[in-house]
Every structure is written in C-alpha cells, then in structure tokens.
mmCIF file of C-alpha atoms and ligand atoms in Angstrom:
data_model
loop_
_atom_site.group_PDB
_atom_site.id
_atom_site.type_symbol
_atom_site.label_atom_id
_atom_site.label_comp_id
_atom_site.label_asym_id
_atom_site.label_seq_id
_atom_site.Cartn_x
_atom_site.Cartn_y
_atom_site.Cartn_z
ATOM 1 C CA UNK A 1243 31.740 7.870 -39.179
ATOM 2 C CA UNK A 1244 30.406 4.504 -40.514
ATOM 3 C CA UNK A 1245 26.801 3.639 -40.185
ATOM 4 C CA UNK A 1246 25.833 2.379 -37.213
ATOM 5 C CA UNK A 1247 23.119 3.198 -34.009
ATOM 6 C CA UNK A 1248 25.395 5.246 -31.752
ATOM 7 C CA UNK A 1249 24.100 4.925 -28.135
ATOM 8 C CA UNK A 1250 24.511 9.197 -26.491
ATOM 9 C CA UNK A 1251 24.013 9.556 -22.756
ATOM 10 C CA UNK A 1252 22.886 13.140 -21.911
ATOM 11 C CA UNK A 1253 23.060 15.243 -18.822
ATOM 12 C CA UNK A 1254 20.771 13.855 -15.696
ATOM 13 C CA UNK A 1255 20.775 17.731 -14.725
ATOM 14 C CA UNK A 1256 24.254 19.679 -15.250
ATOM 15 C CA UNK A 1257 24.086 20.973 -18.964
ATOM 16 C CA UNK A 1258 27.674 20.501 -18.653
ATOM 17 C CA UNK A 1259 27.951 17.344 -18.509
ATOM 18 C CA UNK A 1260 27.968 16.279 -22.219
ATOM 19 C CA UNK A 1261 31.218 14.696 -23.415
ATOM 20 C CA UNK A 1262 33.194 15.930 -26.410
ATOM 21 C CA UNK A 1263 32.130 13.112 -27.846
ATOM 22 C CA UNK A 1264 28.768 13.188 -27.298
ATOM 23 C CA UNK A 1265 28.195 16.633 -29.032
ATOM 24 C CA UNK A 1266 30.901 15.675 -32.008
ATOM 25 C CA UNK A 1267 28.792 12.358 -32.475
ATOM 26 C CA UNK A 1268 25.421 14.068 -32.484
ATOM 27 C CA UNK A 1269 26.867 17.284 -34.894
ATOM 28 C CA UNK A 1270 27.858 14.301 -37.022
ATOM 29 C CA UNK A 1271 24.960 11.739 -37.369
ATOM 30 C CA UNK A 1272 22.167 11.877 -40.202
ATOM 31 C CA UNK A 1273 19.120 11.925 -37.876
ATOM 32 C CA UNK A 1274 18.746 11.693 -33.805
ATOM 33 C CA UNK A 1275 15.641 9.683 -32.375
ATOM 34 C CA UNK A 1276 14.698 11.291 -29.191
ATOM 35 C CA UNK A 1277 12.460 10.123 -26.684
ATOM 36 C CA UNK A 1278 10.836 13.718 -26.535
ATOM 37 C CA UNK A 1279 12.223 15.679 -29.168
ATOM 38 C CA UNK A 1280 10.512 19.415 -27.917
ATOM 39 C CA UNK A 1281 12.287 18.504 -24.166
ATOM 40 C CA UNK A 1282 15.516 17.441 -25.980
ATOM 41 C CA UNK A 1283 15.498 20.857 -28.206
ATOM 42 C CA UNK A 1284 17.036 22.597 -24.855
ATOM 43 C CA UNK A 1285 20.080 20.548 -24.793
ATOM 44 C CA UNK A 1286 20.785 20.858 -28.622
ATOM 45 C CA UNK A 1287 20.172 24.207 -29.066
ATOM 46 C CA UNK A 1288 23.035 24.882 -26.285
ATOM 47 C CA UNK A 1289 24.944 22.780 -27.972
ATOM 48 C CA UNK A 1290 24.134 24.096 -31.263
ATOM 49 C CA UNK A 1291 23.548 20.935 -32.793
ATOM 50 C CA UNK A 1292 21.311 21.122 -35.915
ATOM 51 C CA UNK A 1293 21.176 17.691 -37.021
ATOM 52 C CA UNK A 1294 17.201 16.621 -37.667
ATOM 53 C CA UNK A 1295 15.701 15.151 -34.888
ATOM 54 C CA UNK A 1296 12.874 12.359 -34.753
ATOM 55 C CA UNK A 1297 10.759 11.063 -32.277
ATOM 56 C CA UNK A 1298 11.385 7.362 -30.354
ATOM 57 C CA UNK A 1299 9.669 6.660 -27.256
ATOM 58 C CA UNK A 1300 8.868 3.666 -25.149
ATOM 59 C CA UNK A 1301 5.171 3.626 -27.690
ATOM 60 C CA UNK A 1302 6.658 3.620 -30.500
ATOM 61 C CA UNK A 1303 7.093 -0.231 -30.670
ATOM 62 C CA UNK A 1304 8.461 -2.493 -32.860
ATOM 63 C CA UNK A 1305 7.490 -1.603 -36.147
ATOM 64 C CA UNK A 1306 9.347 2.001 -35.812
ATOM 65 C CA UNK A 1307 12.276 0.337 -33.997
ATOM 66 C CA UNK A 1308 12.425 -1.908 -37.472
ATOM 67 C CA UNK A 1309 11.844 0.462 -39.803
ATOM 68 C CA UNK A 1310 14.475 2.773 -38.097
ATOM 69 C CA UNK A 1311 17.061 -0.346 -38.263
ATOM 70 C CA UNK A 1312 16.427 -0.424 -41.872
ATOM 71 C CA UNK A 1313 17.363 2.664 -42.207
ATOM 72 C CA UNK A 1314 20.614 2.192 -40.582
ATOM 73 C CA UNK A 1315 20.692 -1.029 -42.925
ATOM 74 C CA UNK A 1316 21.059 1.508 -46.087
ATOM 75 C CA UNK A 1317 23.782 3.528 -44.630
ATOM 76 C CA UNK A 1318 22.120 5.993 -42.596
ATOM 77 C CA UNK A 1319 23.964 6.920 -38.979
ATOM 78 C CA UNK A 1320 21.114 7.378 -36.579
ATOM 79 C CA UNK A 1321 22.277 8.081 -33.058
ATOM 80 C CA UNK A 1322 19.800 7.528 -30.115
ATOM 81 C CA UNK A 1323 19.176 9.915 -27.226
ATOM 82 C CA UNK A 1324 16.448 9.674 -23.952
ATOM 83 C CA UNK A 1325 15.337 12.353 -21.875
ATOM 84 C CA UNK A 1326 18.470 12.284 -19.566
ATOM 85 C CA UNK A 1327 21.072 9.587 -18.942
ATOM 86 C CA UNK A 1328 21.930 6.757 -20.804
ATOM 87 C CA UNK A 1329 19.262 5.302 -23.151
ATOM 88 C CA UNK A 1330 18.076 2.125 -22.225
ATOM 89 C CA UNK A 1331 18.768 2.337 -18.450
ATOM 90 C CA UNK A 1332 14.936 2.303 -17.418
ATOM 91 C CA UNK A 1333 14.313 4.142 -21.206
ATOM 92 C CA UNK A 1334 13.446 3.191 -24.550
ATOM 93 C CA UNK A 1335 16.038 1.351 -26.722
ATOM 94 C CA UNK A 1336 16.488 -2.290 -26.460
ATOM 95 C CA UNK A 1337 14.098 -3.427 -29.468
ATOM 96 C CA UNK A 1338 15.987 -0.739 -31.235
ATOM 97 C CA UNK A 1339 19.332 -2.077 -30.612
ATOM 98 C CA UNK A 1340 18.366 -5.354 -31.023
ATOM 99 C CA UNK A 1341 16.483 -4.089 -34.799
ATOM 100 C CA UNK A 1342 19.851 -2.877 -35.769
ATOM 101 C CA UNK A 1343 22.032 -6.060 -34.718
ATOM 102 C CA UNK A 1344 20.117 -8.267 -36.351
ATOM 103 C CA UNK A 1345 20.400 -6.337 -39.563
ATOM 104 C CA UNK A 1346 24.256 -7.400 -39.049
ATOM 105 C CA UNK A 1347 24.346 -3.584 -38.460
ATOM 106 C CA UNK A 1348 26.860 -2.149 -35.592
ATOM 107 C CA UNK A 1349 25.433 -0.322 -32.083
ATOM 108 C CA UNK A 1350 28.433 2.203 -31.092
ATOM 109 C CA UNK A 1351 28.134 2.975 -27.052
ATOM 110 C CA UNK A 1352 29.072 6.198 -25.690
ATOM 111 C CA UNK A 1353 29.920 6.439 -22.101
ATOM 112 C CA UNK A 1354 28.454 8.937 -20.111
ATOM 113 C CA UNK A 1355 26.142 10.112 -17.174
ATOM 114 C CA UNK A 1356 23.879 7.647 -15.532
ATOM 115 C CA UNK A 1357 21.985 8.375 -12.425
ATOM 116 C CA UNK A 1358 22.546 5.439 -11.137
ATOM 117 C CA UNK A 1359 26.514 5.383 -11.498
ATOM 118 C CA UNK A 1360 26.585 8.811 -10.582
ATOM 119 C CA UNK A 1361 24.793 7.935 -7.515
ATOM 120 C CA UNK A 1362 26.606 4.897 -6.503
ATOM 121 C CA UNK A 1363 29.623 6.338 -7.173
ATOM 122 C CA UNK A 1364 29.354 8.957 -4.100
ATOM 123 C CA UNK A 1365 27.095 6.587 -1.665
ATOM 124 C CA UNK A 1366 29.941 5.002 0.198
ATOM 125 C CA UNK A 1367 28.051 1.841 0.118
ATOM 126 C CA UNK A 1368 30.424 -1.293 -1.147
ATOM 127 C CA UNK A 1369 30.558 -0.997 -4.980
ATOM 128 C CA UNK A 1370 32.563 -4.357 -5.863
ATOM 129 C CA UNK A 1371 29.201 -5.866 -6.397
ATOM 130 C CA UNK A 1372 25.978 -3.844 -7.050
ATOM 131 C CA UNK A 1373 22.484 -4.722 -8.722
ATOM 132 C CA UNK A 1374 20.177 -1.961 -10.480
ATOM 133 C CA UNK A 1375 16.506 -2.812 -10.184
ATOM 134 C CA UNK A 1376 15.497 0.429 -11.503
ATOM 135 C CA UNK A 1377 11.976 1.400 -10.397
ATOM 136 C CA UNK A 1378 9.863 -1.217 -7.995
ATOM 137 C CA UNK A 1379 6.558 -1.956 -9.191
ATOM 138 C CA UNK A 1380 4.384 0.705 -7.765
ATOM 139 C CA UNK A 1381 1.724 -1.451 -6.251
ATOM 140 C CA UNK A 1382 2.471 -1.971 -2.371
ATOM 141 C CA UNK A 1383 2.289 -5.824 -2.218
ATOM 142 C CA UNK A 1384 4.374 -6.200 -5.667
ATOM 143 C CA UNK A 1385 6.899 -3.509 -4.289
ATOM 144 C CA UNK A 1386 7.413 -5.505 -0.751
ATOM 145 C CA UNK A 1387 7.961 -8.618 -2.618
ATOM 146 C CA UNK A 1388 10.431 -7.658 -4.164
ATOM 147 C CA UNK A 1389 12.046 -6.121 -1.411
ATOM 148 C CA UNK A 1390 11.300 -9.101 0.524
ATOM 149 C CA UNK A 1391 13.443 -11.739 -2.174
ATOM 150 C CA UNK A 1392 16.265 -8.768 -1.744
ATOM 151 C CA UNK A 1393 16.631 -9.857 2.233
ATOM 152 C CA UNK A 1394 20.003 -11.390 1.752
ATOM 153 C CA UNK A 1395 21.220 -10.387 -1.244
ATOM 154 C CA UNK A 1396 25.052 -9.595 -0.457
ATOM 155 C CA UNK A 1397 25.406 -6.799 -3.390
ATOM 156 C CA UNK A 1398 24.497 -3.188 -2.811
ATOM 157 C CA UNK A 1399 20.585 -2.752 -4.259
ATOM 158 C CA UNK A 1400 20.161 0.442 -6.800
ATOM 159 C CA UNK A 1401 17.145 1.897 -7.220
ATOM 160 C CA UNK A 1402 15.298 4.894 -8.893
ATOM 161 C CA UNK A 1403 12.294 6.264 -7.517
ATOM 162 C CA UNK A 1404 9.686 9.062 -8.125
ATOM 163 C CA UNK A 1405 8.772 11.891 -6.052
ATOM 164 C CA UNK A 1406 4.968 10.825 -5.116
ATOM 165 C CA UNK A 1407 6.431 7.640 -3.866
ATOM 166 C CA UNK A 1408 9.632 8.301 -2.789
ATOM 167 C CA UNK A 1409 8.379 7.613 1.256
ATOM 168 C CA UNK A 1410 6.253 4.616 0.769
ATOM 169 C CA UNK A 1411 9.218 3.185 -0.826
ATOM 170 C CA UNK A 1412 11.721 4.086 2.398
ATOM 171 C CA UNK A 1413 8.803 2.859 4.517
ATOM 172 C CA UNK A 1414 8.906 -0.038 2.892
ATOM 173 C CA UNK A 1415 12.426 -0.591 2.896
ATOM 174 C CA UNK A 1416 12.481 -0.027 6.697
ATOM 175 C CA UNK A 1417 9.312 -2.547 7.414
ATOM 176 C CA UNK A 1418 10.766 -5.597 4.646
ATOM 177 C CA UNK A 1419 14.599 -5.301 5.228
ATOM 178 C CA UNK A 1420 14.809 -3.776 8.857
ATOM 179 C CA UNK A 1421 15.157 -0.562 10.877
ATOM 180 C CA UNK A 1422 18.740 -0.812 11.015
ATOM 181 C CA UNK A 1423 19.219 -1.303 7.247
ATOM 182 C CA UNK A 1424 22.085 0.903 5.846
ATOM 183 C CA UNK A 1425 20.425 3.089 3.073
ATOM 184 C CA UNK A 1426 21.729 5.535 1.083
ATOM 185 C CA UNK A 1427 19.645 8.170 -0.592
ATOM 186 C CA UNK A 1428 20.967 10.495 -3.581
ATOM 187 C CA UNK A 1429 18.464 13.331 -4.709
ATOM 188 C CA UNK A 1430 18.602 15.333 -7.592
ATOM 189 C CA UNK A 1431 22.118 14.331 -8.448
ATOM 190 C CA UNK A 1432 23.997 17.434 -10.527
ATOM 191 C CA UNK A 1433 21.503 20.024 -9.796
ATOM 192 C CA UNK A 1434 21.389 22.914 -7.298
ATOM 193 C CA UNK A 1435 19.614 20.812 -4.469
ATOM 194 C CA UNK A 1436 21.673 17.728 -4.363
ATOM 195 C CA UNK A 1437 22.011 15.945 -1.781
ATOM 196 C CA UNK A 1438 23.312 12.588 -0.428
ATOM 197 C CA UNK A 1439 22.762 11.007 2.513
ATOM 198 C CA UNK A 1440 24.034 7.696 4.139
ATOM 199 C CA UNK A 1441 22.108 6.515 7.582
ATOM 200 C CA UNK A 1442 19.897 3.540 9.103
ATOM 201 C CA UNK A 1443 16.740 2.711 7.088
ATOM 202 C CA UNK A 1444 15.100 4.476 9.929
ATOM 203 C CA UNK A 1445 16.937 7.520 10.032
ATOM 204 C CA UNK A 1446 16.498 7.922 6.369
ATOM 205 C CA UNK A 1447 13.155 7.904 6.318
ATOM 206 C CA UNK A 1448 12.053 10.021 9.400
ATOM 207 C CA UNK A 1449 14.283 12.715 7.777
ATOM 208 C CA UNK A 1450 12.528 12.241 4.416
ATOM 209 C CA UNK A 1451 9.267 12.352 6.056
ATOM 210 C CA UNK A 1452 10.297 15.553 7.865
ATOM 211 C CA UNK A 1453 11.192 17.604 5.552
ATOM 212 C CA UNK A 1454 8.603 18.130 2.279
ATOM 213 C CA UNK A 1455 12.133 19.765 0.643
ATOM 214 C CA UNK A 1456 13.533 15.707 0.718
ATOM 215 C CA UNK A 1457 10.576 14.797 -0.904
ATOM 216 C CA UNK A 1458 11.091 16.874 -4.203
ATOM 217 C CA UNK A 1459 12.791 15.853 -7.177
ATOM 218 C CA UNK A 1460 14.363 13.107 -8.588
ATOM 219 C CA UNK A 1461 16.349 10.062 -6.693
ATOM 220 C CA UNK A 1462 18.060 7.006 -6.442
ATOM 221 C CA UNK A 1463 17.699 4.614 -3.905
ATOM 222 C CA UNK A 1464 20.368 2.881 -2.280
ATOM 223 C CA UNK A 1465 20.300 -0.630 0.161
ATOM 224 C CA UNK A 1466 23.647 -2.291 1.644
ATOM 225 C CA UNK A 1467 23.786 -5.994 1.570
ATOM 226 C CA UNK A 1468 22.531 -7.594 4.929
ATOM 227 C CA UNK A 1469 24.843 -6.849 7.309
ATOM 228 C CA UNK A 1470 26.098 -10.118 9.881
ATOM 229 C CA UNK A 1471 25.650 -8.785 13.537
ATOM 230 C CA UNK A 1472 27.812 -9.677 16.231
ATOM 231 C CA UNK A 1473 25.443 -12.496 18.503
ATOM 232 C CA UNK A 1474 23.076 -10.223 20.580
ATOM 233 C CA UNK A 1475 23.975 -6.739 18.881
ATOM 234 C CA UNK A 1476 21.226 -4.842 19.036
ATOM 235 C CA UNK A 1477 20.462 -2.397 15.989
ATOM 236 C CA UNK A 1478 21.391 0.279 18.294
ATOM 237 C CA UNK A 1479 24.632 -1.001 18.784
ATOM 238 C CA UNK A 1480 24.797 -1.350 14.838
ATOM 239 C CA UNK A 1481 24.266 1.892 14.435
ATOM 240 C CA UNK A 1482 26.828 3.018 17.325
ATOM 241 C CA UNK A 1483 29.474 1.059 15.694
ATOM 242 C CA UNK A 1484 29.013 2.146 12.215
ATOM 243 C CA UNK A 1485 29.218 6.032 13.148
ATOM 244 C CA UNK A 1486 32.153 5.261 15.139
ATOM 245 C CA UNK A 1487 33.638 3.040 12.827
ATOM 246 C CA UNK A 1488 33.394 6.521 10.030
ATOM 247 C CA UNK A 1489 35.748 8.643 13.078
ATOM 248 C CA UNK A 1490 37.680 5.689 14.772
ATOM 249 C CA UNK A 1491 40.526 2.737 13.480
ATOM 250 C CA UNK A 1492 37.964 -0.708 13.222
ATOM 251 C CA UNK A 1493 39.296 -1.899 16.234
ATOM 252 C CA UNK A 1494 38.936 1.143 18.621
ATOM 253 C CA UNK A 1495 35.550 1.662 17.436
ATOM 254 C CA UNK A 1496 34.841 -2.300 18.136
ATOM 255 C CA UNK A 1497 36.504 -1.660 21.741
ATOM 256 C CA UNK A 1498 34.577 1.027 22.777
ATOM 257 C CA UNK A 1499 30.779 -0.214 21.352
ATOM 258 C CA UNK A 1500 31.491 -3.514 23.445
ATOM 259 C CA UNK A 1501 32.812 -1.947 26.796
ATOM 260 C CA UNK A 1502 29.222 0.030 26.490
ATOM 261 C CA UNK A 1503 26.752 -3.141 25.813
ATOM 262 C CA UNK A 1504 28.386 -5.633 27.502
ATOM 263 C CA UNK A 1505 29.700 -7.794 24.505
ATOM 264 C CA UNK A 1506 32.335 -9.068 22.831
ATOM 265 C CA UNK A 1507 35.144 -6.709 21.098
ATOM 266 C CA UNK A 1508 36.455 -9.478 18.819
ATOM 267 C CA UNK A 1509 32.887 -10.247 17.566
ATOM 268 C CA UNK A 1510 32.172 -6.714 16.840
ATOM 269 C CA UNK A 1511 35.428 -5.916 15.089
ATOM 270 C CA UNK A 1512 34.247 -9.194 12.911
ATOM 271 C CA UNK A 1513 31.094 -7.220 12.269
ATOM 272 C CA UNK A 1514 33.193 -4.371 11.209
ATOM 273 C CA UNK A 1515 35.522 -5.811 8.223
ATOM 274 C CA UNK A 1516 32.931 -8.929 7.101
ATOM 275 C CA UNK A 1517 30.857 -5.873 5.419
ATOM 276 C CA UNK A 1518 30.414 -6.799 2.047
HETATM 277 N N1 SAM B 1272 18.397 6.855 -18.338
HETATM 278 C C1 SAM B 1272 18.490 7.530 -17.061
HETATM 279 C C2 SAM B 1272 19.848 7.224 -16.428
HETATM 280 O O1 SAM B 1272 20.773 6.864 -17.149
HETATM 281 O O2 SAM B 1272 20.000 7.384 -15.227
HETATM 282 C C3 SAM B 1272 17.342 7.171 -16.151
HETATM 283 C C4 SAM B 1272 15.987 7.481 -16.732
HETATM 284 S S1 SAM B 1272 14.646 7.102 -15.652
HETATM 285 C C5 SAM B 1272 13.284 7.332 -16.703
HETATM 286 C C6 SAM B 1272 14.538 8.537 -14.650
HETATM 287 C C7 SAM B 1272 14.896 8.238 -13.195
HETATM 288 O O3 SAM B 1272 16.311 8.267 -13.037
HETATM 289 C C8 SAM B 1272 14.382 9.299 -12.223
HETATM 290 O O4 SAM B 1272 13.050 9.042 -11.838
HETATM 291 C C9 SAM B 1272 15.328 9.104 -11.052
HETATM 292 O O5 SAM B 1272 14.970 7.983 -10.294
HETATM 293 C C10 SAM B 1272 16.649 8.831 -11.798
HETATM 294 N N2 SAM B 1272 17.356 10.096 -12.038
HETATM 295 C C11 SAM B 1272 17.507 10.726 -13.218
HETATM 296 N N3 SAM B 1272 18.192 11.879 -13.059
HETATM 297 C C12 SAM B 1272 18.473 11.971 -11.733
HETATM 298 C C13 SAM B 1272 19.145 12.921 -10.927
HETATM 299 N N4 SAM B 1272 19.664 14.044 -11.469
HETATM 300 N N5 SAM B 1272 19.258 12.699 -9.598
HETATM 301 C C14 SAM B 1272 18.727 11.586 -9.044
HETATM 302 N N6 SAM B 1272 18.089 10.642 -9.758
HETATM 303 C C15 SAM B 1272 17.946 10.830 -11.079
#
C-alpha cells in the first residue's frame, strides 16, 4: 500500500457492517487518526486491529491537519476514521484532505456506510436528485430560514438531526413547508430500534410527539420536493391519493380520489406521475 490518506467509513450501528476492505486497510496503515480514539477502541478491538491510533477531531485545526499531511509527505500511510460513518459527512476531515493534496500527496476513498445513504436508500422518496444539508442550525429563526429557501426545491432534502430537537425540527417542517408535506423519517438506522416511516409532515410529527420511544436516538430527516396539486386539491385529498396510489394502478387511484371530491380524474392522475 503506497502512502496516501485513506478515507474508512465505519459502522453507523451494526458492528457488522465494516467492509473487507475497511479492516484490511486499517490492519495495514502506519497510524489511524480517530475522532475519539477511547470510543473507536470498541470497533478495533472486534476487529482486532492493532495498528496505533491518534487523535483528530473537529479542534484539532489546521496546524495538526498540516503536520499530519507532512507526515504522509515522508511516506507514512495514515488512514482517517470518525465516530461512525463516513468521515467528513458532517465530521472532521476536509482541512485534512485538503493538507494532504496539496502536498501532491494521494487521498484513497473507501466506500462504505453513511447514514444518510443508508437512509435514503429505504425512504421511498425520489432519489434521482437529492441534497444533504446535514444538521439545520439549531436556532429557531436560522432553522426556518432555511427551511423556508427549501420551499420549492424539486430534489428530495436530507437531513440529520439530534434527539433534543428532533420535534422542533418536524414542527418546523410542518409550519415552513406545509401540513401535507411528504416526510420521511429514519431512526436509528442498523440498530435494534430502527425504524422508518413515510407519511404527511403532519402525521409524522403527531406520531413523533406521541410516542417519547420516537424521540430517542439518532435520525435522519427526510422532505420530498414540493409536490404540484391538482387545481383545488385539498391536502386531504393529497394524502387520499398518495395512500391509494401505494395499493392501486395511478389511474384507479386518480379515479376513485376524484369521484369522492368532486374533481377532475385527469388532473389528479397528472398529480400522480409529475412527482419528482
Ligand atoms: N459521518 C456520519 C455518516 O456518514 O452518516 C454522520 C456523523 S454525524 C456527526 C451524526 C449524525 O448522523 C447523527 O446525529 C444522525 O443524525 C446521523 N446518524 C448517524 N448514525 C445514524 C443511525 N444509525 N441512524 C440514523 N441516523 C444516524
């Protein structure tokens, strides 16, 4: 293995979910920087990896992100790990990788889990075109504003979120983008308790705000692009028409939410297969 930063997701909760490569790679390298080496020890002790380990977290700055390029710079293979995913993906990393390319020194990516992949991957929200914001700023005003500039975005919005403010965020969601909002919400993705659920922005969060169990954990956050309603569809009709649309062909479902609110078939169908 040449010298170079190699990039090493890590399991977001399964153990299991290392690659091959991942484990051969980390056996391998000279050092690992880890963003908390004592709450990395778990994962490298099961795999019996025995490689030193060194500590690089979001503080360290730019001086340790140097001086650990320069060491790459004399031949060293360093290979970077975070507390769980890919690094970099709301972790530490960037200055690093940047420290080492601009020693003319290579960055080697491994694939592997990301929450937010992982997540998107079983939301059955459109994936052709998707945006990760990561977290929203935490302040209320901040957090709606961005929600607010997200109105008619037409990709599918990823988010991560924590615990304590896992509600304000849906109740946000629901007051900037609309009750009838299709959200997605994917909690502790891996793990014994996880769960995924798909419903109105409403929906979501009533059943969030229900049950302390929802509010546990970690998650990702999921918005659909702004769907275009059929001309005087009300969001109850939405709704109708997407949970029949999940049992029914387009058109039947179309056919049947029309015949009960008094509109037009053809304009709901239009509803149906103009979803991003
Ligand atoms: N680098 C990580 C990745 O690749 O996904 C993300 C690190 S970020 C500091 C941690 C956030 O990711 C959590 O607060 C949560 O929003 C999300 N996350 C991580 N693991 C998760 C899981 N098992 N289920 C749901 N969300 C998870």
């Amino acid at each position: 293995m040449k010298a170079a930063l190699y990039v090493v997701p890590t399991p977001i909760g399964n153990i299991g979910d290392m690659t091959l490569r991942s484990v051969e790679v980390l056996q391998a390298v000279d050092v690992i920087a880890a963003e908390d080496t004592r709450h990395s020890r778990t994962l490298l002790n099961h795999y019996q990896i025995t490689t030193p380990v060194i500590s690089f977290h979001e503080h360290s700055g730019e001086s340790a992100a140097v001086a650990l390029a320069q060491r790459v710079a004399k031949g060293e293979r360093i290979a970077l790990i975070s507390d769980a995913g890919t690094p970099l993906v709301s972790d530490p990393g960037y200055q690093l990788v940047r420290a080492v390319q601009s020693l003319g020194m290579s960055v080697v990516p491994l694939p592997g889990p990301c929450a937010a992949i992982t997540a998107l991957s079983a939301a059955g929200l459109p994936t052709h075109s998707f945006q990760f914001l990561g977290f929203l700023p935490p302040k209320q005003s901040a957090r709606r504003n961005r929600l607010e500039a997200l109105q008619s975005s037409e990709s599918t919005i990823i988010l991560y979120e924590a615990p304590h403010r896992i509600l304000d965020l849906l109740n946000d969601i629901e007051d900037v983008l609309g009750a009838a909002r299709e959200v997605c919400i994917a909690r502790e993705l891996t793990k014994t308790f996880e769960t995924i659920r798909r419903d109105s922005a409403t929906a979501i969060r009533d059943w969030v705000r229900e049950d302390p169990n929802q509010q546990r954990g970690e998650f990702v956050v999921m918005i659909a692009a702004e769907v275009h309603k059929a001309k005087g569809m009300s969001n109850e009709a939405l709704n109708l028409l997407r949970a029949l649309a999940g049992e029914l062909p387009p058109r039947k479902a179309a056919q049947l939410v029309a015949d009960h609110y008094g509109l037009k078939s053809r304009d709901l169908y239009q509803t149906l297969i103009s979803r991003p």
